[in-house]
PDB file of C-alpha atoms in Angstrom:
ATOM      1  CA  MET E  12    -140.429 -15.603  48.588  1.00  0.00           C
ATOM      2  CA  PHE E  13    -140.242 -17.094  52.142  1.00  0.00           C
ATOM      3  CA  GLN E  14    -137.637 -19.835  52.875  1.00  0.00           C
ATOM      4  CA  ILE E  15    -138.333 -21.087  56.291  1.00  0.00           C
ATOM      5  CA  GLU E  16    -135.798 -23.611  57.883  1.00  0.00           C
ATOM      6  CA  MET E  17    -137.354 -26.705  59.295  1.00  0.00           C
ATOM      7  CA  PRO E  18    -138.034 -28.616  61.512  1.00  0.00           C
ATOM      8  CA  TYR E  19    -140.359 -26.848  63.753  1.00  0.00           C
ATOM      9  CA  ILE E  20    -141.210 -26.576  67.498  1.00  0.00           C
ATOM     10  CA  LEU E  21    -145.009 -25.672  67.602  1.00  0.00           C
ATOM     11  CA  PHE E  22    -145.595 -22.889  69.957  1.00  0.00           C
ATOM     12  CA  LEU E  23    -149.164 -23.262  71.406  1.00  0.00           C
ATOM     13  CA  GLY E  24    -148.628 -20.850  74.405  1.00  0.00           C
ATOM     14  CA  ASP E  25    -151.876 -20.652  76.285  1.00  0.00           C
ATOM     15  CA  SER E  26    -154.093 -20.450  73.092  1.00  0.00           C
ATOM     16  CA  PRO E  27    -157.146 -22.813  72.744  1.00  0.00           C
ATOM     17  CA  TYR E  28    -157.127 -21.978  69.075  1.00  0.00           C
ATOM     18  CA  VAL E  29    -154.368 -23.876  67.331  1.00  0.00           C
ATOM     19  CA  LYS E  30    -155.694 -24.476  63.869  1.00  0.00           C
ATOM     20  CA  THR E  31    -152.391 -23.415  62.252  1.00  0.00           C
ATOM     21  CA  ALA E  32    -150.378 -25.810  64.401  1.00  0.00           C
ATOM     22  CA  HIS E  33    -152.862 -28.699  63.618  1.00  0.00           C
ATOM     23  CA  GLY E  34    -152.522 -28.024  59.912  1.00  0.00           C
ATOM     24  CA  VAL E  35    -148.868 -28.098  59.943  1.00  0.00           C
ATOM     25  CA  LYS E  36    -148.658 -31.169  62.179  1.00  0.00           C
ATOM     26  CA  ASP E  37    -151.155 -33.090  60.137  1.00  0.00           C
ATOM     27  CA  TRP E  38    -149.407 -32.356  56.713  1.00  0.00           C
ATOM     28  CA  ARG E  39    -145.787 -32.259  57.814  1.00  0.00           C
ATOM     29  CA  PRO E  40    -145.460 -34.481  60.850  1.00  0.00           C
ATOM     30  CA  ASP E  41    -141.923 -35.349  59.807  1.00  0.00           C
ATOM     31  CA  GLN E  42    -141.038 -31.693  60.302  1.00  0.00           C
ATOM     32  CA  CYS E  43    -142.671 -31.158  63.808  1.00  0.00           C
ATOM     33  CA  VAL E  44    -140.290 -32.073  66.477  1.00  0.00           C
ATOM     34  CA  ALA E  45    -141.976 -30.834  69.564  1.00  0.00           C
ATOM     35  CA  GLN E  46    -144.753 -28.527  71.086  1.00  0.00           C
ATOM     36  CA  PHE E  47    -144.244 -25.785  73.563  1.00  0.00           C
ATOM     37  CA  ARG E  48    -147.238 -24.772  75.676  1.00  0.00           C
ATOM     38  CA  PHE E  49    -147.806 -23.072  78.985  1.00  0.00           C
ATOM     39  CA  PRO E  50    -148.931 -25.397  81.951  1.00  0.00           C
ATOM     40  CA  SER E  51    -152.439 -23.900  81.839  1.00  0.00           C
ATOM     41  CA  ASN E  52    -153.101 -25.027  78.212  1.00  0.00           C
ATOM     42  CA  PRO E  53    -154.795 -28.546  77.900  1.00  0.00           C
ATOM     43  CA  ILE E  54    -154.420 -28.542  74.124  1.00  0.00           C
ATOM     44  CA  ASP E  55    -152.215 -31.470  73.173  1.00  0.00           C
ATOM     45  CA  LEU E  56    -150.981 -32.208  69.605  1.00  0.00           C
ATOM     46  CA  GLY E  57    -149.553 -35.544  70.651  1.00  0.00           C
ATOM     47  CA  LEU E  58    -145.923 -34.144  70.208  1.00  0.00           C
ATOM     48  CA  PRO E  59    -143.299 -34.230  72.953  1.00  0.00           C
ATOM     49  CA  ASP E  60    -143.473 -31.206  75.221  1.00  0.00           C
ATOM     50  CA  MET E  61    -139.921 -29.630  75.236  1.00  0.00           C
ATOM     51  CA  ASP E  62    -138.171 -26.401  76.143  1.00  0.00           C
ATOM     52  CA  PHE E  63    -136.408 -24.608  73.409  1.00  0.00           C
ATOM     53  CA  SER E  64    -132.857 -25.935  74.246  1.00  0.00           C
ATOM     54  CA  ALA E  65    -134.212 -29.495  74.196  1.00  0.00           C
ATOM     55  CA  ALA E  66    -136.058 -28.867  70.882  1.00  0.00           C
ATOM     56  CA  TYR E  67    -132.885 -27.362  69.279  1.00  0.00           C
ATOM     57  CA  ALA E  68    -130.910 -30.220  70.320  1.00  0.00           C
ATOM     58  CA  ALA E  69    -133.545 -32.563  68.720  1.00  0.00           C
ATOM     59  CA  GLY E  70    -133.117 -30.671  65.429  1.00  0.00           C
ATOM     60  CA  ALA E  71    -135.644 -27.946  65.609  1.00  0.00           C
ATOM     61  CA  ARG E  72    -134.660 -24.772  63.842  1.00  0.00           C
ATOM     62  CA  THR E  73    -137.812 -22.626  63.876  1.00  0.00           C
ATOM     63  CA  VAL E  74    -140.496 -21.750  66.443  1.00  0.00           C
ATOM     64  CA  LEU E  75    -143.798 -21.779  64.678  1.00  0.00           C
ATOM     65  CA  LEU E  76    -146.463 -19.700  66.410  1.00  0.00           C
ATOM     66  CA  GLY E  77    -149.201 -22.133  65.969  1.00  0.00           C
ATOM     67  CA  GLY E  78    -151.857 -20.565  68.259  1.00  0.00           C
ATOM     68  CA  ALA E  79    -154.375 -17.692  67.509  1.00  0.00           C
ATOM     69  CA  PRO E  80    -154.777 -15.323  70.365  1.00  0.00           C
ATOM     70  CA  PRO E  81    -158.029 -13.174  70.311  1.00  0.00           C
ATOM     71  CA  GLY E  82    -157.566 -10.282  67.874  1.00  0.00           C
ATOM     72  CA  GLY E  83    -154.529 -12.012  66.201  1.00  0.00           C
ATOM     73  CA  GLY E  84    -152.050  -9.951  68.104  1.00  0.00           C
ATOM     74  CA  LEU E  85    -148.865 -11.070  69.847  1.00  0.00           C
ATOM     75  CA  PRO E  86    -149.616 -11.428  73.681  1.00  0.00           C
ATOM     76  CA  ASP E  87    -147.189  -9.582  75.929  1.00  0.00           C
ATOM     77  CA  HIS E  88    -146.831 -12.590  78.111  1.00  0.00           C
ATOM     78  CA  TRP E  89    -145.461 -14.558  75.240  1.00  0.00           C
ATOM     79  CA  VAL E  90    -142.569 -12.365  74.651  1.00  0.00           C
ATOM     80  CA  ASP E  91    -140.236 -13.672  77.397  1.00  0.00           C
ATOM     81  CA  SER E  92    -140.488 -17.185  75.939  1.00  0.00           C
ATOM     82  CA  LEU E  93    -139.801 -16.066  72.541  1.00  0.00           C
ATOM     83  CA  VAL E  94    -136.703 -14.098  73.668  1.00  0.00           C
ATOM     84  CA  GLU E  95    -135.415 -17.490  75.166  1.00  0.00           C
ATOM     85  CA  ALA E  96    -136.149 -19.159  71.812  1.00  0.00           C
ATOM     86  CA  LEU E  97    -134.090 -16.602  69.960  1.00  0.00           C
ATOM     87  CA  LYS E  98    -131.182 -16.773  72.382  1.00  0.00           C
ATOM     88  CA  THR E  99    -131.276 -20.621  71.888  1.00  0.00           C
ATOM     89  CA  GLY E 100    -130.661 -20.195  68.241  1.00  0.00           C
ATOM     90  CA  LEU E 101    -134.052 -20.640  66.882  1.00  0.00           C
ATOM     91  CA  ASP E 102    -135.799 -18.498  64.190  1.00  0.00           C
ATOM     92  CA  ILE E 103    -139.502 -17.629  64.736  1.00  0.00           C
ATOM     93  CA  ALA E 104    -142.350 -17.785  62.109  1.00  0.00           C
ATOM     94  CA  SER E 105    -145.664 -16.077  62.687  1.00  0.00           C
ATOM     95  CA  GLY E 106    -149.004 -15.615  60.872  1.00  0.00           C
ATOM     96  CA  LEU E 107    -150.290 -13.176  63.556  1.00  0.00           C
ATOM     97  CA  HIS E 108    -151.480  -9.741  62.514  1.00  0.00           C
ATOM     98  CA  ASP E 109    -148.697  -8.032  64.723  1.00  0.00           C
ATOM     99  CA  LYS E 110    -145.407  -7.961  62.975  1.00  0.00           C
ATOM    100  CA  LEU E 111    -142.522  -9.628  64.785  1.00  0.00           C
ATOM    101  CA  ASN E 112    -140.133  -7.485  62.761  1.00  0.00           C
ATOM    102  CA  ALA E 113    -141.704  -4.356  64.334  1.00  0.00           C
ATOM    103  CA  HIS E 114    -141.735  -5.632  67.774  1.00  0.00           C
ATOM    104  CA  PRO E 115    -139.569  -3.337  70.108  1.00  0.00           C
ATOM    105  CA  VAL E 116    -137.976  -6.364  71.879  1.00  0.00           C
ATOM    106  CA  LEU E 117    -137.907  -9.219  69.468  1.00  0.00           C
ATOM    107  CA  SER E 118    -136.768  -7.314  66.321  1.00  0.00           C
ATOM    108  CA  PRO E 119    -133.571  -5.753  67.687  1.00  0.00           C
ATOM    109  CA  LEU E 120    -132.693  -8.972  69.525  1.00  0.00           C
ATOM    110  CA  ALA E 121    -133.085 -11.095  66.385  1.00  0.00           C
ATOM    111  CA  ARG E 122    -130.949  -8.649  64.382  1.00  0.00           C
ATOM    112  CA  ASP E 123    -128.260  -8.859  67.052  1.00  0.00           C
ATOM    113  CA  LEU E 124    -128.260 -12.524  67.192  1.00  0.00           C
ATOM    114  CA  ASN E 125    -128.577 -12.943  63.399  1.00  0.00           C
ATOM    115  CA  ARG E 126    -131.836 -14.837  63.595  1.00  0.00           C
ATOM    116  CA  ASN E 127    -134.761 -14.679  61.311  1.00  0.00           C
ATOM    117  CA  LEU E 128    -138.288 -13.431  62.193  1.00  0.00           C
ATOM    118  CA  TRP E 129    -140.669 -14.589  59.453  1.00  0.00           C
ATOM    119  CA  ASP E 130    -143.896 -12.475  59.194  1.00  0.00           C
ATOM    120  CA  ILE E 131    -145.972 -14.739  56.990  1.00  0.00           C
ATOM    121  CA  ARG E 132    -148.708 -12.184  56.302  1.00  0.00           C
ATOM    122  CA  THR E 133    -146.264  -9.747  55.093  1.00  0.00           C
ATOM    123  CA  VAL E 134    -144.710  -9.117  51.506  1.00  0.00           C
ATOM    124  CA  ASP E 135    -141.675  -6.794  51.946  1.00  0.00           C
ATOM    125  CA  ARG E 136    -140.549  -6.805  48.414  1.00  0.00           C
ATOM    126  CA  SER E 137    -141.698  -5.740  44.988  1.00  0.00           C
ATOM    127  CA  PHE E 138    -142.330  -7.938  41.912  1.00  0.00           C
ATOM    128  CA  SER E 139    -141.296  -7.128  38.306  1.00  0.00           C
ATOM    129  CA  ILE E 140    -144.019  -7.306  35.741  1.00  0.00           C
ATOM    130  CA  GLY E 141    -143.837 -10.686  34.014  1.00  0.00           C
ATOM    131  CA  LYS E 142    -143.993 -11.421  30.314  1.00  0.00           C
ATOM    132  CA  PHE E 143    -146.522 -14.319  30.749  1.00  0.00           C
ATOM    133  CA  GLU E 144    -144.973 -16.283  27.947  1.00  0.00           C
ATOM    134  CA  HIS E 145    -145.141 -20.080  27.920  1.00  0.00           C
ATOM    135  CA  ARG E 146    -143.003 -21.623  30.666  1.00  0.00           C
ATOM    136  CA  SER E 147    -141.809 -25.215  30.566  1.00  0.00           C
ATOM    137  CA  GLY E 148    -143.179 -27.660  33.083  1.00  0.00           C
ATOM    138  CA  LYS E 149    -146.839 -28.298  34.161  1.00  0.00           C
ATOM    139  CA  ARG E 150    -148.966 -26.516  36.581  1.00  0.00           C
ATOM    140  CA  LEU E 151    -152.151 -27.453  38.450  1.00  0.00           C
ATOM    141  CA  LEU E 152    -154.232 -24.779  40.206  1.00  0.00           C
ATOM    142  CA  THR E 153    -157.070 -25.372  42.644  1.00  0.00           C
ATOM    143  CA  VAL E 154    -160.006 -22.974  42.186  1.00  0.00           C
ATOM    144  CA  GLY E 155    -163.239 -22.652  44.067  1.00  0.00           C
ATOM    145  CA  THR E 156    -166.928 -21.871  43.986  1.00  0.00           C
ATOM    146  CA  ASP E 157    -166.370 -19.883  47.188  1.00  0.00           C
ATOM    147  CA  CYS E 158    -163.780 -19.252  49.848  1.00  0.00           C
ATOM    148  CA  VAL E 159    -163.072 -21.855  52.508  1.00  0.00           C
ATOM    149  CA  VAL E 160    -164.198 -24.873  50.369  1.00  0.00           C
ATOM    150  CA  GLY E 161    -160.930 -26.813  50.449  1.00  0.00           C
ATOM    151  CA  LYS E 162    -158.471 -25.440  47.861  1.00  0.00           C
ATOM    152  CA  LYS E 163    -155.516 -25.723  50.145  1.00  0.00           C
ATOM    153  CA  TYR E 164    -156.479 -29.285  51.334  1.00  0.00           C
ATOM    154  CA  THR E 165    -157.040 -30.418  47.724  1.00  0.00           C
ATOM    155  CA  ALA E 166    -153.789 -29.062  46.525  1.00  0.00           C
ATOM    156  CA  LEU E 167    -151.911 -30.678  49.393  1.00  0.00           C
ATOM    157  CA  ALA E 168    -153.827 -34.088  48.901  1.00  0.00           C
ATOM    158  CA  LEU E 169    -152.956 -33.963  45.174  1.00  0.00           C
ATOM    159  CA  HIS E 170    -149.287 -33.208  45.721  1.00  0.00           C
ATOM    160  CA  LYS E 171    -149.091 -35.985  48.242  1.00  0.00           C
ATOM    161  CA  GLU E 172    -150.554 -38.352  45.575  1.00  0.00           C
ATOM    162  CA  PHE E 173    -148.288 -37.066  42.847  1.00  0.00           C
ATOM    163  CA  VAL E 174    -145.297 -37.805  44.994  1.00  0.00           C
ATOM    164  CA  ALA E 175    -146.590 -41.254  46.010  1.00  0.00           C
ATOM    165  CA  ARG E 176    -146.875 -42.116  42.384  1.00  0.00           C
ATOM    166  CA  GLY E 177    -143.313 -40.976  41.595  1.00  0.00           C
ATOM    167  CA  ILE E 178    -144.163 -37.814  39.840  1.00  0.00           C
ATOM    168  CA  ASP E 179    -141.814 -35.044  40.165  1.00  0.00           C
ATOM    169  CA  ALA E 180    -143.952 -32.308  41.931  1.00  0.00           C
ATOM    170  CA  ASP E 181    -143.930 -29.310  44.257  1.00  0.00           C
ATOM    171  CA  PHE E 182    -146.589 -27.839  46.423  1.00  0.00           C
ATOM    172  CA  ARG E 183    -146.691 -23.994  45.825  1.00  0.00           C
ATOM    173  CA  ALA E 184    -148.173 -22.162  48.824  1.00  0.00           C
ATOM    174  CA  THR E 185    -150.163 -18.930  48.505  1.00  0.00           C
ATOM    175  CA  GLY E 186    -151.572 -18.597  51.955  1.00  0.00           C
ATOM    176  CA  GLN E 187    -150.237 -18.289  55.430  1.00  0.00           C
ATOM    177  CA  THR E 188    -150.808 -21.912  56.622  1.00  0.00           C
ATOM    178  CA  GLY E 189    -149.785 -23.397  53.337  1.00  0.00           C
ATOM    179  CA  ILE E 190    -146.454 -21.388  53.571  1.00  0.00           C
ATOM    180  CA  LEU E 191    -145.785 -22.801  57.006  1.00  0.00           C
ATOM    181  CA  ILE E 192    -146.581 -26.267  55.771  1.00  0.00           C
ATOM    182  CA  ALA E 193    -144.383 -25.996  52.720  1.00  0.00           C
ATOM    183  CA  GLY E 194    -141.615 -23.777  54.463  1.00  0.00           C
ATOM    184  CA  SER E 195    -141.840 -21.516  51.373  1.00  0.00           C
ATOM    185  CA  GLY E 196    -144.307 -19.471  49.303  1.00  0.00           C
ATOM    186  CA  ILE E 197    -145.779 -16.126  48.651  1.00  0.00           C
ATOM    187  CA  PRO E 198    -148.769 -14.831  50.677  1.00  0.00           C
ATOM    188  CA  ILE E 199    -150.660 -13.753  47.402  1.00  0.00           C
ATOM    189  CA  ASP E 200    -153.381 -11.697  49.267  1.00  0.00           C
ATOM    190  CA  SER E 201    -150.758  -9.399  50.648  1.00  0.00           C
ATOM    191  CA  VAL E 202    -149.215  -8.546  47.253  1.00  0.00           C
ATOM    192  CA  VAL E 203    -150.067  -5.175  45.676  1.00  0.00           C
ATOM    193  CA  ALA E 204    -152.956  -5.868  43.207  1.00  0.00           C
ATOM    194  CA  ASP E 205    -151.049  -4.790  40.078  1.00  0.00           C
ATOM    195  CA  PHE E 206    -148.309  -7.476  40.741  1.00  0.00           C
ATOM    196  CA  ILE E 207    -150.396 -10.515  41.867  1.00  0.00           C
ATOM    197  CA  SER E 208    -150.069 -12.157  38.412  1.00  0.00           C
ATOM    198  CA  SER E 209    -146.279 -11.430  38.401  1.00  0.00           C
ATOM    199  CA  ALA E 210    -145.955 -12.917  41.912  1.00  0.00           C
ATOM    200  CA  ALA E 211    -147.864 -15.987  40.837  1.00  0.00           C
ATOM    201  CA  ALA E 212    -145.595 -16.503  37.847  1.00  0.00           C
ATOM    202  CA  GLU E 213    -142.461 -16.229  40.084  1.00  0.00           C
ATOM    203  CA  LEU E 214    -143.943 -18.747  42.433  1.00  0.00           C
ATOM    204  CA  SER E 215    -144.298 -21.347  39.701  1.00  0.00           C
ATOM    205  CA  PRO E 216    -141.269 -20.792  37.446  1.00  0.00           C
ATOM    206  CA  ALA E 217    -140.059 -22.679  34.417  1.00  0.00           C
ATOM    207  CA  ALA E 218    -139.268 -26.285  35.170  1.00  0.00           C
ATOM    208  CA  ALA E 219    -138.542 -29.692  33.571  1.00  0.00           C
ATOM    209  CA  ASP E 220    -141.137 -30.735  31.148  1.00  0.00           C
ATOM    210  CA  ASP E 221    -142.382 -33.653  33.432  1.00  0.00           C
ATOM    211  CA  HIS E 222    -142.403 -31.472  36.573  1.00  0.00           C
ATOM    212  CA  TRP E 223    -145.702 -30.443  38.184  1.00  0.00           C
ATOM    213  CA  ASP E 224    -146.322 -27.354  40.346  1.00  0.00           C
ATOM    214  CA  VAL E 225    -149.383 -27.889  42.378  1.00  0.00           C
ATOM    215  CA  ILE E 226    -150.634 -24.512  43.320  1.00  0.00           C
ATOM    216  CA  GLU E 227    -152.762 -23.531  46.291  1.00  0.00           C
ATOM    217  CA  GLY E 228    -155.738 -21.377  45.046  1.00  0.00           C
ATOM    218  CA  GLN E 229    -157.225 -18.414  46.839  1.00  0.00           C
ATOM    219  CA  GLY E 230    -160.600 -16.702  46.838  1.00  0.00           C
ATOM    220  CA  SER E 231    -163.079 -17.311  44.111  1.00  0.00           C
ATOM    221  CA  LEU E 232    -164.120 -15.669  40.895  1.00  0.00           C
ATOM    222  CA  PHE E 233    -167.754 -15.688  42.275  1.00  0.00           C
ATOM    223  CA  HIS E 234    -166.814 -13.953  45.557  1.00  0.00           C
ATOM    224  CA  PRO E 235    -167.621 -10.235  45.482  1.00  0.00           C
ATOM    225  CA  ALA E 236    -164.728  -9.355  47.789  1.00  0.00           C
ATOM    226  CA  TYR E 237    -161.963 -11.756  46.819  1.00  0.00           C
ATOM    227  CA  ALA E 238    -162.383 -12.344  43.034  1.00  0.00           C
ATOM    228  CA  GLY E 239    -159.446  -9.899  42.335  1.00  0.00           C
ATOM    229  CA  VAL E 240    -156.783 -12.130  43.853  1.00  0.00           C
ATOM    230  CA  THR E 241    -158.261 -15.242  42.170  1.00  0.00           C
ATOM    231  CA  ILE E 242    -158.046 -13.792  38.706  1.00  0.00           C
ATOM    232  CA  GLY E 243    -154.473 -12.518  39.308  1.00  0.00           C
ATOM    233  CA  LEU E 244    -153.403 -16.027  40.460  1.00  0.00           C
ATOM    234  CA  ILE E 245    -155.028 -17.648  37.423  1.00  0.00           C
ATOM    235  CA  HIS E 246    -153.316 -15.412  34.997  1.00  0.00           C
ATOM    236  CA  GLY E 247    -149.914 -15.460  36.570  1.00  0.00           C
ATOM    237  CA  SER E 248    -149.752 -19.250  37.248  1.00  0.00           C
ATOM    238  CA  GLN E 249    -150.951 -20.084  33.684  1.00  0.00           C
ATOM    239  CA  PRO E 250    -152.295 -23.514  34.741  1.00  0.00           C
ATOM    240  CA  ASP E 251    -152.422 -26.393  32.397  1.00  0.00           C
ATOM    241  CA  ALA E 252    -155.023 -28.076  34.753  1.00  0.00           C
ATOM    242  CA  MET E 253    -157.441 -26.930  37.292  1.00  0.00           C
ATOM    243  CA  VAL E 254    -159.377 -28.643  39.947  1.00  0.00           C
ATOM    244  CA  LEU E 255    -162.720 -26.950  41.057  1.00  0.00           C
ATOM    245  CA  CYS E 256    -163.393 -27.119  44.741  1.00  0.00           C
ATOM    246  CA  SER E 257    -167.016 -26.792  46.121  1.00  0.00           C
ATOM    247  CA  ASN E 258    -168.903 -27.430  49.275  1.00  0.00           C
ATOM    248  CA  PRO E 259    -172.387 -28.832  48.413  1.00  0.00           C
ATOM    249  CA  ALA E 260    -173.793 -27.870  51.759  1.00  0.00           C
ATOM    250  CA  LEU E 261    -173.476 -24.138  51.027  1.00  0.00           C
ATOM    251  CA  GLU E 262    -176.310 -22.092  49.582  1.00  0.00           C
ATOM    252  CA  ARG E 263    -174.928 -18.558  49.700  1.00  0.00           C
ATOM    253  CA  ILE E 264    -171.499 -16.972  49.308  1.00  0.00           C
ATOM    254  CA  GLY E 265    -169.930 -16.870  52.767  1.00  0.00           C
ATOM    255  CA  ALA E 266    -170.741 -13.600  54.537  1.00  0.00           C
ATOM    256  CA  PHE E 267    -172.731 -12.295  51.458  1.00  0.00           C
ATOM    257  CA  GLU E 268    -176.223 -13.517  51.744  1.00  0.00           C
ATOM    258  CA  ALA E 269    -177.336 -11.631  48.602  1.00  0.00           C
ATOM    259  CA  TYR E 270    -175.121 -13.812  46.532  1.00  0.00           C
ATOM    260  CA  PRO E 271    -176.064 -17.394  45.800  1.00  0.00           C
ATOM    261  CA  GLN E 272    -173.727 -20.269  45.245  1.00  0.00           C
ATOM    262  CA  PRO E 273    -172.887 -20.479  41.680  1.00  0.00           C
ATOM    263  CA  GLU E 274    -173.828 -23.545  39.463  1.00  0.00           C
ATOM    264  CA  ILE E 275    -170.998 -25.961  38.850  1.00  0.00           C
ATOM    265  CA  GLU E 276    -171.473 -25.721  35.165  1.00  0.00           C
ATOM    266  CA  THR E 277    -171.115 -21.828  35.297  1.00  0.00           C
ATOM    267  CA  CYS E 278    -167.916 -22.155  37.321  1.00  0.00           C
ATOM    268  CA  LEU E 279    -166.328 -24.686  34.935  1.00  0.00           C
ATOM    269  CA  THR E 280    -167.002 -22.312  32.024  1.00  0.00           C
ATOM    270  CA  ARG E 281    -165.903 -19.121  33.678  1.00  0.00           C
ATOM    271  CA  TYR E 282    -162.591 -20.553  35.068  1.00  0.00           C
ATOM    272  CA  ILE E 283    -161.642 -22.114  31.694  1.00  0.00           C
ATOM    273  CA  GLU E 284    -162.423 -18.819  29.930  1.00  0.00           C
ATOM    274  CA  ALA E 285    -160.297 -16.928  32.529  1.00  0.00           C
ATOM    275  CA  ALA E 286    -157.324 -19.348  32.433  1.00  0.00           C
ATOM    276  CA  GLN E 287    -157.273 -19.429  28.591  1.00  0.00           C
ATOM    277  CA  LEU E 288    -156.158 -15.843  28.354  1.00  0.00           C
ATOM    278  CA  THR E 289    -152.625 -16.777  29.384  1.00  0.00           C
ATOM    279  CA  ASN E 290    -152.658 -20.399  28.604  1.00  0.00           C
ATOM    280  CA  PRO E 291    -154.970 -21.368  25.688  1.00  0.00           C
ATOM    281  CA  GLU E 292    -154.506 -25.020  26.494  1.00  0.00           C
ATOM    282  CA  ALA E 293    -155.841 -24.741  30.065  1.00  0.00           C
ATOM    283  CA  ARG E 294    -158.537 -27.211  31.044  1.00  0.00           C
ATOM    284  CA  MET E 295    -160.621 -28.387  34.075  1.00  0.00           C
ATOM    285  CA  VAL E 296    -159.549 -31.853  35.025  1.00  0.00           C
ATOM    286  CA  GLY E 297    -161.563 -32.615  38.074  1.00  0.00           C
ATOM    287  CA  ILE E 298    -163.921 -31.566  40.908  1.00  0.00           C
ATOM    288  CA  SER E 299    -163.205 -31.822  44.657  1.00  0.00           C
ATOM    289  CA  PHE E 300    -166.239 -31.802  46.985  1.00  0.00           C
ATOM    290  CA  ASN E 301    -165.783 -30.753  50.577  1.00  0.00           C
ATOM    291  CA  THR E 302    -168.106 -33.189  52.402  1.00  0.00           C
ATOM    292  CA  SER E 303    -166.801 -32.526  55.880  1.00  0.00           C
ATOM    293  CA  SER E 304    -170.234 -31.489  57.165  1.00  0.00           C
ATOM    294  CA  PHE E 305    -171.927 -34.570  55.703  1.00  0.00           C
ATOM    295  CA  SER E 306    -172.400 -38.021  57.175  1.00  0.00           C
ATOM    296  CA  GLU E 307    -170.390 -40.830  55.579  1.00  0.00           C
ATOM    297  CA  TYR E 308    -173.500 -42.214  53.912  1.00  0.00           C
ATOM    298  CA  ASP E 309    -174.576 -38.795  52.475  1.00  0.00           C
ATOM    299  CA  ALA E 310    -171.085 -37.980  51.391  1.00  0.00           C
TER     300      ALA E 310
END
């Protein structure tokens, strides 16, 4: 499981696409010390512009690559800046497709300096098959009618409200941006299929009876490409409660026009059936509608 040291300096470089940086800044503003961008980049997250030395002095411990260059690779002209960051004493966390730990310059330098390179899309360890017996503590899992309907947002919002009400709770991240927000987690879609359930069980271990793990869902049971990761996450997390996430504006499953959006009633039934295999007491406790494409009146 990733354990990334915070706070962050958000590296925007010259990328106009900074969705990851926006997500982390919105949900963990207390852990974002500064931003680093090239002079040509007009994108401004409203954080102080600092070089790496100033950010380290201000408390930053990890450079978060928050921009998304075309193709998801690491641009060559970013490397000199990242070398400087490592020499300053900072770790680097990345959700890019190019692995930092395979980079011919950054990898050996980080090793020599005893710095961490976090490749958030990579799982470089194995998982033992779990027993899937009852675990103490409570677990809530967000599930969806489709992909990209708000499962991460819903889980983060619920965790925030749990904490505000004085409930002992942890957000358990299963995707790249969620991991960077939480500073820990398992990128569940990078785990070998036979071990997804075991990884999900490890992510949400036994805890105090009044403790809640709020687990970020992935995929959808109704998605022809990504249902596999969903069912593994359900069985391994053994949720006591689930919240169904849906976008009422959608008519077809994303990128699969032959597949219509499922009915809410069907989703409720199928998810409960799936979850009760490993937790007979699992139940659906709410529905979260993504109304971001609606007017305030229509929402």
